[in-house]
Amino acid sequence: MSSNPTWTKENSLTYTVELDGRRVDLRYEASGFQSGWAVYADNELVERCSELMQARGLALAIASKAP
C-alpha cells in the first residue's frame, strides 16, 4: 500500500474512503429495526453492517484490495 486512506464525512449519514484511486462509500440507511450502514463499492452494495466501525473496517479492506 503506497498511500494512506483519505476519509471524508460528506454529512452525518454519508462517509467516503479513498485509497490508491479506489473509492468506497458508507451510507446510513434508516429502515426501522433493520437500520444500519450500507457499504458501496463502484455504486454496488457490498454489505450492510449494523455498526459504523464494522462498516468502516469493511470499507477500508475493500479500498485496500488491488484492483
GROMACS .gro file of C-alpha atoms in nm:
model
   67
    1MET     CA    1   0.000   0.000   0.000
    2SER     CA    2   0.166   0.315  -0.118
    3SER     CA    3  -0.054   0.579   0.040
    4ASN     CA    4  -0.277   0.649   0.336
    5PRO     CA    5  -0.656   0.628   0.314
    6THR     CA    6  -0.849   0.954   0.300
    7TRP     CA    7  -1.176   0.960   0.491
    8THR     CA    8  -1.436   1.223   0.403
    9LYS     CA    9  -1.751   1.296   0.601
   10GLU     CA   10  -2.000   1.427   0.347
   11ASN     CA   11  -2.273   1.459   0.610
   12SER     CA   12  -2.373   1.276   0.928
   13LEU     CA   13  -2.510   0.983   0.728
   14THR     CA   14  -2.254   0.952   0.448
   15TYR     CA   15  -1.880   0.883   0.456
   16THR     CA   16  -1.625   0.801   0.186
   17VAL     CA   17  -1.283   0.640   0.195
   18GLU     CA   18  -1.040   0.675  -0.096
   19LEU     CA   19  -0.715   0.485  -0.134
   20ASP     CA   20  -0.496   0.448  -0.443
   21GLY     CA   21  -0.779   0.559  -0.672
   22ARG     CA   22  -1.041   0.329  -0.520
   23ARG     CA   23  -1.347   0.483  -0.357
   24VAL     CA   24  -1.585   0.313  -0.115
   25ASP     CA   25  -1.897   0.481   0.024
   26LEU     CA   26  -2.073   0.429   0.357
   27ARG     CA   27  -2.436   0.535   0.380
   28TYR     CA   28  -2.668   0.509   0.676
   29GLU     CA   29  -2.998   0.361   0.564
   30ALA     CA   30  -3.286   0.404   0.806
   31SER     CA   31  -3.518   0.107   0.786
   32GLY     CA   32  -3.678   0.055   1.126
   33PHE     CA   33  -3.517  -0.227   1.322
   34GLN     CA   34  -3.305  -0.314   1.015
   35SER     CA   35  -3.139   0.028   1.000
   36GLY     CA   36  -2.765   0.026   0.950
   37TRP     CA   37  -2.467   0.119   0.740
   38ALA     CA   38  -2.452   0.011   0.376
   39VAL     CA   39  -2.110  -0.027   0.215
   40TYR     CA   40  -2.095   0.052  -0.157
   41ALA     CA   41  -1.804  -0.007  -0.395
   42ASP     CA   42  -1.841   0.108  -0.756
   43ASN     CA   43  -2.202   0.206  -0.676
   44GLU     CA   44  -2.287  -0.156  -0.590
   45LEU     CA   45  -2.397  -0.268  -0.246
   46VAL     CA   46  -2.131  -0.490  -0.091
   47GLU     CA   47  -2.276  -0.546   0.256
   48ARG     CA   48  -2.492  -0.394   0.527
   49CYS     CA   49  -2.345  -0.353   0.876
   50SER     CA   50  -2.523  -0.267   1.198
   51GLU     CA   51  -2.231  -0.067   1.341
   52LEU     CA   52  -2.037   0.222   1.187
   53MET     CA   53  -1.698   0.086   1.299
   54GLN     CA   54  -1.772  -0.250   1.137
   55ALA     CA   55  -1.869  -0.073   0.813
   56ARG     CA   56  -1.553   0.142   0.826
   57GLY     CA   57  -1.335  -0.167   0.864
   58LEU     CA   58  -1.501  -0.337   0.569
   59ALA     CA   59  -1.475  -0.022   0.355
   60LEU     CA   60  -1.105   0.009   0.431
   61ALA     CA   61  -1.046  -0.358   0.347
   62ILE     CA   62  -1.224  -0.316   0.013
   63ALA     CA   63  -1.036   0.005  -0.070
   64SER     CA   64  -0.706  -0.166   0.018
   65LYS     CA   65  -0.755  -0.451  -0.229
   66ALA     CA   66  -0.562  -0.422  -0.552
   67PRO     CA   67  -0.795  -0.371  -0.850
   0.00000   0.00000   0.00000
